[in-house]
XYZ file of C-alpha atoms in Angstrom:
773
model
C 22.127 -41.026 -7.094
C 19.417 -38.297 -7.107
C 19.197 -36.052 -10.030
C 18.673 -32.123 -9.919
C 17.544 -30.652 -12.918
C 18.696 -27.575 -14.689
C 17.417 -24.523 -13.577
C 19.637 -21.989 -14.981
C 18.056 -19.574 -17.272
C 17.074 -21.572 -20.600
C 18.481 -20.534 -24.096
C 17.543 -21.786 -27.075
C 20.357 -23.866 -28.938
C 19.925 -22.301 -32.231
C 20.685 -18.729 -30.371
C 24.376 -19.810 -29.509
C 25.031 -19.704 -33.337
C 25.292 -16.122 -33.094
C 28.275 -16.053 -30.244
C 31.134 -14.312 -31.519
C 34.528 -14.453 -29.899
C 37.197 -12.229 -30.575
C 40.646 -11.792 -28.729
C 40.630 -10.574 -25.193
C 41.671 -7.266 -24.453
C 44.688 -6.126 -22.510
C 43.496 -2.864 -21.339
C 40.063 -1.665 -19.839
C 37.848 1.581 -20.232
C 38.768 4.184 -23.101
C 36.605 5.555 -25.640
C 34.828 2.202 -25.929
C 33.604 2.565 -22.470
C 32.361 5.913 -22.885
C 30.294 4.878 -26.180
C 28.869 1.895 -24.299
C 27.646 3.938 -20.990
C 26.285 6.761 -23.352
C 24.460 4.059 -25.563
C 22.500 2.434 -22.667
C 21.638 5.582 -21.022
C 20.397 7.144 -24.095
C 18.451 4.088 -25.343
C 16.614 3.592 -21.762
C 16.407 7.118 -20.434
C 16.697 9.583 -23.188
C 18.961 12.604 -23.695
C 17.426 14.864 -20.947
C 16.571 12.390 -18.536
C 19.635 10.534 -18.881
C 22.117 13.426 -18.634
C 20.459 14.944 -15.824
C 20.853 12.161 -13.479
C 24.585 11.412 -14.772
C 25.488 14.886 -13.867
C 24.134 14.461 -10.453
C 25.523 10.489 -9.642
C 28.169 10.480 -7.256
C 28.248 13.959 -6.716
C 28.008 16.045 -3.548
C 24.815 17.138 -3.196
C 23.603 14.147 -5.690
C 22.784 10.794 -5.456
C 24.939 7.391 -4.560
C 25.347 4.887 -7.716
C 23.124 1.913 -6.971
C 26.243 -0.153 -8.296
C 29.405 -0.827 -6.373
C 30.320 0.429 -2.926
C 33.651 1.960 -4.321
C 34.312 4.937 -2.605
C 33.892 8.650 -3.862
C 36.997 10.846 -3.738
C 36.764 13.509 -0.120
C 37.832 16.176 -2.119
C 38.994 15.926 -5.958
C 35.857 14.668 -7.651
C 36.063 14.905 -11.208
C 33.936 17.938 -12.906
C 32.965 15.708 -16.061
C 32.013 12.176 -14.534
C 32.411 10.845 -11.238
C 30.542 7.533 -12.349
C 32.243 4.492 -14.689
C 30.734 2.657 -17.503
C 28.790 0.001 -15.256
C 27.765 2.977 -13.043
C 25.925 4.646 -16.024
C 24.356 1.012 -17.335
C 22.965 0.616 -13.694
C 21.457 4.371 -14.033
C 19.952 3.271 -17.325
C 18.285 0.107 -15.572
C 16.693 2.497 -13.333
C 16.239 5.653 -15.219
C 14.328 3.675 -18.024
C 11.339 5.204 -19.370
C 9.621 1.696 -19.988
C 7.409 0.695 -17.292
C 5.134 -2.249 -16.348
C 1.663 -1.457 -15.537
C -1.226 -4.372 -14.795
C -1.891 -4.363 -18.357
C 1.401 -5.610 -19.171
C 1.096 -8.095 -16.705
C -2.279 -9.416 -18.074
C -0.763 -9.866 -21.418
C 1.874 -11.916 -20.414
C 1.664 -14.884 -18.087
C 4.593 -15.900 -15.405
C 4.799 -19.032 -17.443
C 5.368 -16.833 -20.482
C 7.934 -14.661 -18.673
C 9.997 -17.511 -17.059
C 10.771 -18.489 -20.825
C 12.949 -15.678 -21.240
C 16.551 -15.278 -20.292
C 17.645 -12.882 -17.538
C 18.560 -10.272 -19.979
C 15.171 -10.256 -21.375
C 13.245 -10.431 -18.076
C 15.300 -7.114 -16.722
C 15.068 -5.090 -20.128
C 10.985 -4.931 -19.556
C 11.107 -1.919 -17.677
C 10.394 -0.481 -14.294
C 7.265 -1.954 -12.203
C 4.892 0.892 -11.740
C 2.377 -0.478 -9.592
C 1.779 -3.206 -6.666
C 0.661 -6.613 -8.339
C -0.654 -9.815 -6.829
C -0.535 -13.573 -8.007
C -3.102 -15.406 -6.290
C -2.910 -19.245 -5.453
C -3.397 -21.193 -8.664
C -3.217 -17.945 -10.619
C -1.446 -17.590 -14.050
C -1.149 -13.600 -14.234
C 0.036 -11.169 -11.620
C -2.549 -8.691 -11.401
C -2.886 -5.300 -9.684
C -3.365 -4.608 -5.871
C -3.539 -1.714 -3.830
C -1.169 -0.728 -1.527
C -3.650 -1.112 1.403
C -4.470 -4.796 0.219
C -1.252 -5.489 -0.260
C -0.199 -4.608 3.305
C -3.258 -6.379 4.662
C -2.579 -9.668 2.771
C 1.107 -9.812 4.148
C 0.295 -9.067 7.594
C -2.457 -11.649 7.419
C 0.209 -14.241 6.738
C 2.575 -12.743 8.957
C -0.037 -12.986 11.897
C -1.253 -16.164 10.870
C 2.118 -18.173 11.197
C 2.631 -20.496 14.192
C 6.043 -18.522 15.067
C 7.385 -15.445 13.882
C 10.587 -17.670 12.948
C 8.457 -19.124 10.202
C 9.346 -15.865 7.987
C 12.574 -14.859 6.729
C 13.329 -11.432 5.687
C 16.025 -10.771 3.076
C 17.900 -7.572 2.108
C 19.895 -6.597 -0.687
C 23.026 -4.219 -0.703
C 21.119 -1.545 -2.391
C 18.798 -0.497 0.549
C 19.759 2.706 2.585
C 20.883 3.038 5.905
C 17.504 4.521 6.989
C 15.268 1.553 5.424
C 17.899 -1.103 6.651
C 17.121 0.405 10.306
C 13.458 0.492 10.356
C 13.295 -3.156 8.231
C 15.406 -4.634 11.013
C 13.176 -2.765 13.863
C 10.010 -4.089 12.300
C 11.485 -7.671 12.005
C 12.500 -7.919 15.663
C 9.359 -6.035 16.804
C 7.535 -8.898 14.860
C 9.797 -11.213 16.747
C 12.555 -12.833 14.695
C 16.441 -12.818 13.650
C 15.705 -14.449 10.466
C 17.678 -12.041 8.139
C 19.505 -13.245 5.461
C 21.359 -10.862 3.400
C 23.477 -10.335 0.406
C 26.495 -10.176 2.550
C 26.112 -13.809 3.324
C 26.976 -14.734 -0.084
C 29.679 -12.156 -0.707
C 31.976 -10.775 2.020
C 30.621 -12.768 5.025
C 33.829 -14.328 5.120
C 35.444 -10.993 5.424
C 33.247 -9.976 8.218
C 34.024 -13.159 10.283
C 37.525 -13.377 9.617
C 38.281 -9.749 10.403
C 35.815 -9.047 13.541
C 37.827 -12.124 14.861
C 41.297 -11.029 14.101
C 41.239 -7.019 14.447
C 38.045 -6.445 16.161
C 35.955 -4.782 13.269
C 34.357 -6.629 10.243
C 35.545 -3.901 7.816
C 38.714 -2.781 6.250
C 41.154 -0.504 7.377
C 42.029 1.895 4.820
C 40.758 5.202 2.755
C 40.979 6.210 -0.470
C 43.846 8.714 0.294
C 45.785 5.620 1.307
C 46.179 4.263 -1.934
C 48.010 7.681 -3.022
C 50.433 7.318 -0.049
C 51.246 3.813 -0.485
C 54.380 1.727 -1.856
C 52.776 -1.343 -2.982
C 48.969 -2.451 -3.640
C 48.361 -6.372 -3.731
C 45.141 -7.210 -5.655
C 44.034 -10.696 -5.114
C 40.743 -12.441 -6.280
C 39.064 -8.833 -7.756
C 38.757 -7.898 -11.178
C 38.192 -4.419 -10.860
C 37.842 -3.228 -14.405
C 34.486 -4.994 -14.533
C 33.478 -4.921 -10.907
C 34.611 -2.071 -9.290
C 35.594 0.532 -12.465
C 36.038 3.560 -10.499
C 38.861 1.508 -8.852
C 40.897 2.090 -11.901
C 41.395 5.704 -11.249
C 42.702 5.255 -8.250
C 45.076 2.879 -9.225
C 46.493 5.065 -11.980
C 46.693 7.708 -9.441
C 48.715 5.703 -7.080
C 51.046 4.340 -9.809
C 51.657 8.042 -11.170
C 52.726 8.643 -7.252
C 55.231 5.634 -7.342
C 53.447 2.719 -6.169
C 53.884 -0.991 -7.666
C 50.851 -3.127 -8.006
C 50.911 -7.066 -7.847
C 47.704 -8.721 -9.404
C 46.832 -12.216 -8.176
C 44.271 -13.854 -10.296
C 43.452 -17.136 -12.132
C 42.536 -15.247 -15.481
C 44.538 -12.499 -17.264
C 42.136 -9.778 -16.535
C 42.237 -6.425 -18.638
C 41.395 -4.330 -15.548
C 44.516 -5.592 -13.664
C 46.646 -4.908 -16.509
C 45.957 -1.669 -18.289
C 43.654 1.211 -18.173
C 42.771 4.133 -20.615
C 41.193 6.862 -18.623
C 38.556 8.345 -20.716
C 38.767 11.698 -18.722
C 42.289 12.267 -19.758
C 43.942 13.211 -23.002
C 46.443 10.425 -22.798
C 43.177 7.998 -22.482
C 41.422 9.505 -25.080
C 44.682 9.269 -27.488
C 44.525 5.607 -26.543
C 47.374 5.818 -24.285
C 47.404 2.799 -21.636
C 48.626 3.029 -17.960
C 50.112 -0.038 -17.095
C 48.684 -1.302 -13.847
C 50.008 -4.480 -12.658
C 53.886 -4.526 -12.397
C 53.653 -8.323 -11.564
C 50.785 -10.708 -12.537
C 50.560 -13.633 -10.200
C 48.120 -16.171 -12.632
C 47.409 -18.484 -9.682
C 45.302 -21.687 -9.622
C 41.989 -21.254 -8.571
C 42.136 -21.178 -4.659
C 46.004 -21.028 -4.883
C 46.068 -17.824 -2.840
C 46.877 -19.289 0.528
C 49.733 -21.199 -1.341
C 50.886 -17.600 -2.876
C 50.994 -16.016 0.576
C 52.638 -18.438 2.728
C 55.255 -18.687 -0.285
C 55.515 -14.902 -0.097
C 56.090 -14.952 3.694
C 58.494 -17.799 3.452
C 60.772 -16.135 1.082
C 60.540 -12.853 3.156
C 61.412 -14.827 6.260
C 64.534 -15.991 4.590
C 65.267 -12.405 3.480
C 64.921 -11.245 7.467
C 67.189 -14.223 8.481
C 69.712 -12.743 5.854
C 69.553 -9.203 7.140
C 68.087 -9.482 10.544
C 65.797 -6.166 11.195
C 65.412 -5.019 7.912
C 62.235 -7.045 6.730
C 60.166 -7.686 9.221
C 58.849 -4.600 11.581
C 59.795 -6.195 14.915
C 58.671 -3.069 16.908
C 55.010 -3.395 15.519
C 55.096 -7.166 15.983
C 56.114 -6.979 19.734
C 53.485 -4.238 21.011
C 50.743 -5.182 18.596
C 50.626 -8.987 18.144
C 50.681 -12.561 19.798
C 51.551 -15.729 18.479
C 54.599 -14.459 16.457
C 56.973 -17.323 17.747
C 54.519 -20.162 16.992
C 53.766 -18.587 13.549
C 57.384 -18.559 12.941
C 57.931 -21.980 13.687
C 55.516 -22.832 11.523
C 56.833 -20.855 8.671
C 60.288 -22.498 9.226
C 58.673 -25.457 7.756
C 57.311 -24.386 4.435
C 58.885 -25.604 1.541
C 58.661 -22.622 -1.025
C 59.355 -24.900 -4.111
C 56.125 -26.929 -2.618
C 54.008 -23.605 -2.020
C 54.699 -22.491 -5.741
C 53.722 -25.668 -7.088
C 50.533 -25.542 -4.821
C 49.965 -21.953 -6.242
C 50.492 -22.753 -9.663
C 52.956 -19.721 -10.144
C 56.528 -19.916 -10.967
C 59.143 -19.512 -8.085
C 60.780 -17.054 -9.754
C 57.511 -14.820 -9.657
C 56.979 -15.607 -5.775
C 60.603 -14.139 -5.354
C 59.669 -11.039 -7.481
C 56.869 -10.620 -5.403
C 58.866 -10.854 -2.209
C 61.362 -8.497 -3.563
C 58.807 -6.093 -4.175
C 57.396 -6.105 -0.530
C 61.280 -6.687 1.172
C 61.707 -3.283 2.043
C 58.314 -1.537 2.225
C 55.762 -1.236 4.814
C 53.420 0.991 3.067
C 51.351 -1.769 1.750
C 47.468 -2.217 0.911
C 45.972 -5.492 0.151
C 42.774 -5.831 -1.890
C 40.521 -8.714 -2.070
C 36.865 -9.524 -3.167
C 34.850 -13.027 -3.778
C 37.906 -14.603 -5.351
C 38.846 -14.779 -1.859
C 35.860 -15.190 0.294
C 34.016 -17.743 -1.726
C 35.518 -20.331 -1.100
C 35.764 -23.239 1.974
C 38.776 -21.757 3.234
C 37.943 -17.978 2.464
C 37.939 -16.955 6.308
C 41.351 -18.772 6.778
C 42.747 -16.916 3.656
C 41.790 -13.398 5.036
C 43.354 -14.366 8.184
C 46.702 -15.402 6.107
C 46.450 -11.897 4.657
C 46.320 -10.210 7.738
C 49.584 -12.563 8.731
C 51.460 -10.754 5.936
C 50.420 -7.389 6.908
C 51.441 -8.297 10.730
C 54.755 -8.979 9.655
C 55.333 -6.024 7.761
C 53.737 -3.532 10.058
C 51.423 -2.556 7.082
C 48.193 -1.650 9.218
C 47.403 1.235 11.237
C 49.582 3.640 9.530
C 48.863 5.887 6.468
C 49.072 4.120 3.236
C 48.968 0.452 4.501
C 46.269 -1.943 5.465
C 43.515 -3.860 4.475
C 41.124 -3.401 2.001
C 38.007 -5.860 1.194
C 36.212 -4.474 -1.811
C 32.488 -4.604 -1.299
C 30.173 -5.537 -4.043
C 27.101 -3.701 -3.548
C 26.568 -0.001 -2.913
C 25.555 -0.163 0.821
C 25.885 -3.733 1.696
C 28.173 -2.553 4.562
C 25.801 -0.043 5.651
C 22.937 -2.860 5.701
C 25.197 -4.701 8.536
C 26.075 -1.375 10.322
C 22.323 -0.880 10.529
C 21.986 -4.458 12.523
C 20.832 -6.220 9.213
C 22.115 -9.586 10.898
C 20.556 -12.865 11.697
C 23.431 -13.099 14.493
C 23.424 -9.795 16.414
C 25.481 -9.051 19.209
C 23.626 -9.103 22.869
C 24.928 -5.634 23.158
C 22.911 -4.647 20.243
C 19.774 -5.969 21.008
C 20.358 -4.790 24.543
C 20.630 -1.278 23.179
C 17.302 -1.755 21.048
C 15.479 -2.672 24.294
C 16.720 0.023 26.165
C 15.835 2.939 23.185
C 12.410 1.238 22.155
C 11.173 -0.615 25.217
C 10.501 -3.869 23.747
C 12.193 -7.476 24.123
C 14.036 -8.347 20.850
C 14.636 -11.966 20.256
C 17.922 -13.164 21.192
C 18.230 -16.489 19.509
C 20.272 -16.538 16.336
C 18.149 -16.477 13.261
C 18.806 -18.078 9.381
C 21.392 -16.960 7.117
C 20.711 -17.173 3.228
C 21.946 -21.067 3.030
C 20.228 -21.642 6.338
C 16.870 -19.897 4.903
C 17.122 -22.062 1.616
C 17.804 -25.243 3.965
C 14.724 -24.221 5.985
C 12.487 -23.500 3.303
C 12.956 -27.012 1.762
C 12.420 -28.673 5.171
C 9.020 -27.031 5.711
C 10.226 -24.679 8.494
C 9.702 -21.555 6.654
C 6.103 -20.545 5.092
C 6.795 -16.537 4.133
C 9.515 -15.297 2.394
C 10.275 -11.239 2.186
C 12.934 -10.074 -0.098
C 13.817 -6.150 0.596
C 15.426 -5.887 -3.010
C 17.484 -8.043 -4.905
C 17.114 -11.053 -6.876
C 17.358 -13.830 -4.242
C 16.835 -16.784 -6.818
C 19.578 -16.056 -9.032
C 22.037 -14.933 -6.441
C 21.875 -17.887 -4.193
C 23.971 -21.295 -5.035
C 22.092 -24.621 -6.057
C 19.500 -22.769 -8.038
C 17.237 -25.478 -8.303
C 16.935 -26.459 -4.579
C 16.479 -22.621 -3.975
C 13.377 -22.562 -6.580
C 12.073 -25.748 -4.854
C 12.112 -24.004 -1.395
C 10.644 -20.909 -2.593
C 7.858 -22.775 -4.268
C 7.010 -24.295 -1.043
C 6.361 -20.809 0.572
C 2.696 -19.640 1.563
C 3.803 -16.305 0.483
C 6.863 -14.793 -1.234
C 7.151 -11.091 -1.462
C 9.500 -8.906 -3.262
C 10.381 -5.096 -3.091
C 11.536 -4.277 -6.235
C 12.229 -1.770 -9.081
C 12.301 -3.996 -12.051
C 11.079 -7.552 -12.802
C 13.628 -10.362 -12.410
C 13.517 -14.376 -12.428
C 12.799 -14.183 -8.502
C 9.342 -12.851 -9.170
C 8.575 -15.587 -11.539
C 9.401 -18.885 -9.049
C 7.432 -17.942 -6.324
C 5.021 -19.218 -3.245
C 1.528 -20.134 -3.404
C 0.861 -16.492 -3.591
C 3.117 -13.686 -4.232
C 3.437 -10.048 -4.079
C 5.577 -7.702 -5.635
C 5.943 -3.966 -4.195
C 7.572 -1.517 -6.549
C 9.875 1.025 -4.993
C 11.793 4.010 -5.807
C 15.358 3.937 -7.183
C 18.357 5.881 -5.953
C 18.038 8.315 -8.677
C 14.294 9.162 -8.136
C 13.049 11.989 -5.860
C 11.994 10.740 -2.986
C 9.024 13.317 -1.896
C 6.760 12.448 1.252
C 3.762 15.055 2.024
C 5.489 17.867 0.114
C 8.722 17.721 1.730
C 11.927 16.123 -0.118
C 13.776 13.387 1.637
C 16.929 11.897 1.338
C 18.626 8.398 1.979
C 22.465 7.422 3.272
C 24.881 4.885 2.540
C 28.200 3.438 3.487
C 30.861 2.552 1.000
C 33.783 0.227 1.428
C 35.785 2.626 3.502
C 33.158 3.212 5.965
C 32.168 7.015 4.710
C 28.728 7.780 5.575
C 27.172 10.149 2.801
C 23.951 11.552 1.888
C 22.150 10.474 -1.682
C 19.295 12.450 -2.893
C 17.410 11.415 -6.304
C 16.803 14.082 -8.852
C 14.593 12.302 -11.461
C 10.882 12.338 -11.589
C 9.638 8.729 -10.583
C 8.450 6.538 -13.380
C 4.803 6.440 -11.668
C 3.091 8.658 -9.124
C 2.029 5.950 -6.713
C 5.599 4.360 -6.086
C 6.534 4.486 -2.255
C 10.139 4.360 -1.203
C 11.313 1.172 0.995
C 11.175 2.982 4.037
C 7.240 4.147 3.456
C 6.815 0.431 2.758
C 8.235 -0.680 5.871
C 6.637 1.333 8.031
C 3.195 0.947 6.480
C 3.813 -2.874 6.670
C 4.687 -2.405 10.353
C 1.668 -0.574 11.091
C -0.555 -3.482 9.267
C 1.307 -6.299 10.923
C 1.643 -5.237 14.453
C -0.935 -2.686 14.367
C -1.874 -1.683 18.446
C 0.778 -3.954 19.721
C 3.611 -1.914 18.284
C 5.555 0.553 20.787
C 7.388 2.372 18.047
C 6.193 5.529 16.321
C 5.957 4.258 12.620
C 4.130 7.431 11.444
C 6.810 9.553 12.481
C 9.463 7.405 10.420
C 7.160 7.450 7.570
C 6.778 11.025 7.541
C 10.694 12.242 7.998
C 13.974 10.055 7.591
C 15.327 12.718 9.929
C 13.438 10.967 12.625
C 14.926 7.826 11.718
C 18.276 8.913 11.703
C 17.549 10.696 15.034
C 17.137 7.174 16.337
C 19.732 5.563 14.541
C 21.845 7.908 16.427
C 21.035 6.636 19.637
C 21.458 2.910 18.875
C 24.265 2.448 16.281
C 27.886 3.733 17.781
C 29.494 6.335 15.615
C 26.289 8.316 14.379
C 26.826 11.345 16.643
C 25.134 14.303 15.135
C 24.014 12.212 12.427
C 21.518 14.517 10.700
C 23.958 17.239 10.983
C 26.992 15.554 9.569
C 25.262 13.630 6.716
C 24.246 17.389 5.559
C 27.951 18.001 5.083
C 29.501 17.633 1.638
C 31.076 14.375 1.282
C 29.402 13.073 4.531
C 31.758 11.625 7.425
C 33.906 8.682 8.720
C 32.503 6.052 10.910
C 35.153 5.232 13.879
C 37.964 2.446 12.754
C 40.010 2.002 15.595
C 42.457 -0.496 13.656
C 42.641 2.051 11.016
C 44.836 4.409 13.498
C 46.432 1.276 14.981
C 44.241 0.490 17.768
C 42.896 -2.866 18.196
C 40.380 -4.547 20.479
C 39.792 -8.085 19.964
C 37.572 -10.436 21.903
C 40.318 -13.184 22.389
C 43.617 -11.083 22.660
C 42.341 -7.588 24.005
C 44.572 -4.995 22.537
C 46.760 -7.284 20.605
C 46.096 -9.119 17.161
C 47.001 -12.722 16.705
C 49.194 -14.274 13.891
C 47.293 -17.372 13.044
C 48.196 -20.910 11.762
C 45.967 -21.723 8.467
C 46.053 -24.942 6.638
C 46.961 -24.839 2.951
C 43.835 -26.756 0.759
C 44.473 -29.730 -0.753
C 42.358 -30.239 -4.048
C 42.453 -33.625 -5.546
C 40.746 -34.091 -8.936
C 39.744 -37.014 -10.784
C 41.103 -37.625 -14.354
C 38.108 -36.040 -15.791
C 37.386 -33.353 -13.408
C 38.031 -29.805 -13.546
C 37.702 -26.490 -11.028
C 34.882 -24.343 -11.956
C 35.012 -20.756 -10.926
C 32.218 -18.310 -11.480
C 32.381 -14.706 -12.628
C 30.893 -11.774 -13.860
C 30.827 -10.572 -17.594
C 31.438 -6.898 -18.199
C 27.848 -6.365 -19.130
C 26.461 -7.159 -15.594
C 26.111 -6.468 -12.133
C 25.712 -8.794 -9.781
C 22.612 -10.662 -11.241
C 21.734 -7.935 -13.344
C 22.325 -8.568 -16.906
C 23.035 -5.098 -19.052
C 24.134 -7.004 -22.218
C 25.195 -10.019 -23.814
C 28.788 -8.807 -24.401
C 32.094 -9.344 -22.482
C 34.258 -7.457 -24.475
C 37.311 -7.571 -22.201
C 37.415 -11.243 -22.638
C 36.268 -11.209 -26.405
C 32.729 -12.700 -25.769
C 30.035 -11.089 -28.129
C 26.144 -11.922 -28.109
C 26.013 -14.523 -25.473
C 27.013 -15.641 -21.991
C 26.707 -19.717 -22.083
C 30.565 -20.104 -22.637
C 32.958 -21.955 -20.624
C 36.404 -20.661 -20.666
C 39.157 -23.518 -20.715
C 43.009 -23.776 -21.243
C 43.759 -25.043 -24.488
C 45.818 -28.188 -23.341
C 42.861 -29.314 -21.455
C 40.190 -29.012 -24.392
C 42.579 -31.122 -26.513
C 43.254 -33.602 -23.676
C 39.827 -33.776 -22.988
C 38.878 -34.807 -26.675
C 37.055 -31.192 -27.198
C 37.439 -28.572 -29.724
C 36.982 -24.817 -29.676
C 33.126 -24.351 -30.130
C 32.072 -27.732 -28.989
C 28.585 -27.479 -27.149
C 28.996 -29.133 -23.630
C 26.892 -29.990 -20.500
C 28.430 -28.903 -16.970
C 28.080 -31.505 -13.959
C 28.498 -31.289 -10.573
C 28.176 -34.325 -8.371
C 28.544 -33.193 -4.794
C 26.851 -35.015 -1.978
C 25.924 -37.791 -4.636
C 23.450 -35.603 -6.285
C 23.888 -34.801 -10.149
C 23.716 -31.127 -10.947
C 23.664 -30.171 -14.384
C 23.858 -26.674 -16.520
C 23.492 -27.441 -20.277
C 24.221 -25.669 -23.282
C 27.894 -24.331 -22.923
C 30.110 -23.089 -25.894
C 33.961 -24.107 -25.043
C 35.917 -21.145 -25.422
C 40.138 -21.331 -25.377
C 41.502 -18.805 -22.808
C 44.683 -17.917 -20.955
C 43.665 -19.929 -17.399
C 45.478 -22.324 -15.837
C 45.201 -26.141 -16.542
C 42.255 -27.916 -15.343
C 40.716 -24.582 -14.106
C 37.628 -23.328 -15.882
C 35.569 -20.375 -15.710
C 31.949 -19.527 -16.571
C 29.343 -16.643 -15.945
C 26.743 -16.473 -13.057
C 23.807 -16.823 -12.444
C 23.790 -19.319 -15.145
C 25.895 -21.821 -13.349
C 24.774 -21.104 -9.700
C 22.728 -24.293 -10.455
C 26.060 -26.264 -10.021
C 27.132 -24.411 -6.475
C 26.097 -26.969 -3.839
C 24.017 -25.548 -1.159
C 26.289 -27.609 1.309
C 29.148 -26.406 0.003
C 30.374 -23.433 2.321
C 33.148 -21.343 3.726
C 34.184 -22.651 7.128
C 32.856 -20.090 9.884
C 30.929 -18.047 7.489
C 28.634 -20.351 5.724
C 29.460 -18.503 2.562
C 28.538 -20.519 -0.965
C 31.798 -21.787 -2.632
C 30.946 -20.233 -5.776
C 34.568 -19.436 -6.680
C 35.327 -23.003 -6.848
C 32.869 -25.815 -7.840
C 34.143 -29.242 -9.042
C 32.878 -30.155 -12.547
C 32.704 -32.818 -14.969
C 32.314 -31.747 -19.098
C 30.157 -33.893 -21.397
C 29.549 -33.123 -24.861
C 25.992 -32.241 -25.743
C 24.286 -35.048 -27.297
C 22.323 -32.567 -29.977
C 25.136 -30.810 -31.271
C 24.535 -27.682 -33.742
C 26.023 -26.620 -36.729
């Protein structure tokens, strides 16, 4: 058996002595959220700079938060603050006055910086000038913009094939930059465009595109205020999408019921203290979940099928009162086959498979039985499983039975994790573009775009290790820490001839590099973007398909920073040169010019420059939202699907592990070392376990352990984790990422979407040999 060493961010074992564990919270936000947010902003940006930015964040005419993709209200935006605690912390990260110049890099070698943990690396400050690490070098050193572009162009033009380069995209990248980026990459000659969606909601994009004809959700924010029941599956809004709590509170006030389905009892699903209301300030909690189904890891399919079976039994007892037969007749196919399968289900077996008492499944069915206005929300807890696509299709089955799609107050709500990840895909950041999209590029620009599919994120990592890639270019993000099988990814990156990162701040991905490495600093969302004396703005797409303006208000941390769009245009000119058929100078000077051409290529962007200037922006077309479907296989019908129940068999000493965020992080960005909702303070290397499992395994609270995965005959290990008892189902455990991404096998992926299965990793737990006192 081959061994894979631990490549998670190292911590000194002595630091674990400072870890403090308190009781988990049963509510989210409140005054502590305000205090935590203000503390970060004031510390990093100062009172004047910080408060100016906060005042304009998520406001009409202001800038879009660089955090999650939860939508802004169309009309009733808060006059006080249209942001959450984690949004404020995201702002603090980019509005910081700390900056990294050539002097910093001269004083800090790559090796020394790599010894820091991810929190320490991120807190160093904004990168203020382009830097270059030569082959064999130990320190990054300043490089001019022109020389940086020439060096990148030299490497790209020296490749045997354009397919020896991969171009990654983070969800922070704007619509305009995403469009020019994919245009450059395709004129260069490849579709190797892995993106962060490959690792999060790709299962959603695949499932919904196949099933309803569009890989996006179908609801608007206003639907939450007209619905009867909201089901939240595999999502923790209190930490990952905190502004959603306000929408849930408003829905509750209007009479909606909430069903939460999650392996952990999460504060943000149980209660909310709204700090913008008198009640919230006084500490009065709004109960959120009316019913909490504490499912086993990946027991969601069993929950859905159990509820469907109980609804079927209710329909048999009261024909025509439970299922929406008119909707089923005119809008679906496959109902007879689905019903035949439904009859075969044993609801007791499904309850056992889910880990949820049958009585609770019955309560859920009773809450849905006579309702049609139902919204189902989900996130990574659904998508990052081998059966992620199938589970999403089972979600759709339930909505089809109830006719809960294509009408006000009802529909599908995949909650995206990054503020423009959906917009990236709309702008054709995709390794598998449709022929009609490429035909449109050819018609508008006159070049023949590559037709062969490119590499997604997982395929790119494999290609690096197999020697098929020579250059890796990242538009934002922290590819190393976001991806699975961290050591394998690191080995691949180190085989590159050149790695390039467009970044605002230092991250671990800059410290694990190819033979040569370049970091190109860029503007943040909150920065003013001025090109040749003209103030520019960008646009983003949120989870519900709204395109809106984002215009920074802060003076950049350095005078010579370039926007993402400027970087792309200048790199394109340096790389393609006289061979290009695209007017990159036009795009570099004016983002309006970019939007003019987006309008020619991407459906739904008619009068883009006019409509984007309207307060609140505009909605993209979404046919399923209004009850119209166009699917490849079934035309104007949606098909019921037959989905198999996953069957997980554990060895006696084996556990299921799911990776989660702490409340003090956003994706791979670590804001701090506290997760006050779960009672974790001053540390991150913890493993949440059921108390019974701790005792049966011969462990005790506070034990220091190492975590192992043996998928594919390889030993993967993440060392130095502290056992914390928690309310989690037996044989289920949870850990924070990116620390345990090292345990996620590169070849354990969701069927069809190829998304890493970060929400279900099979592990063994062993006591660390050197316990500390």
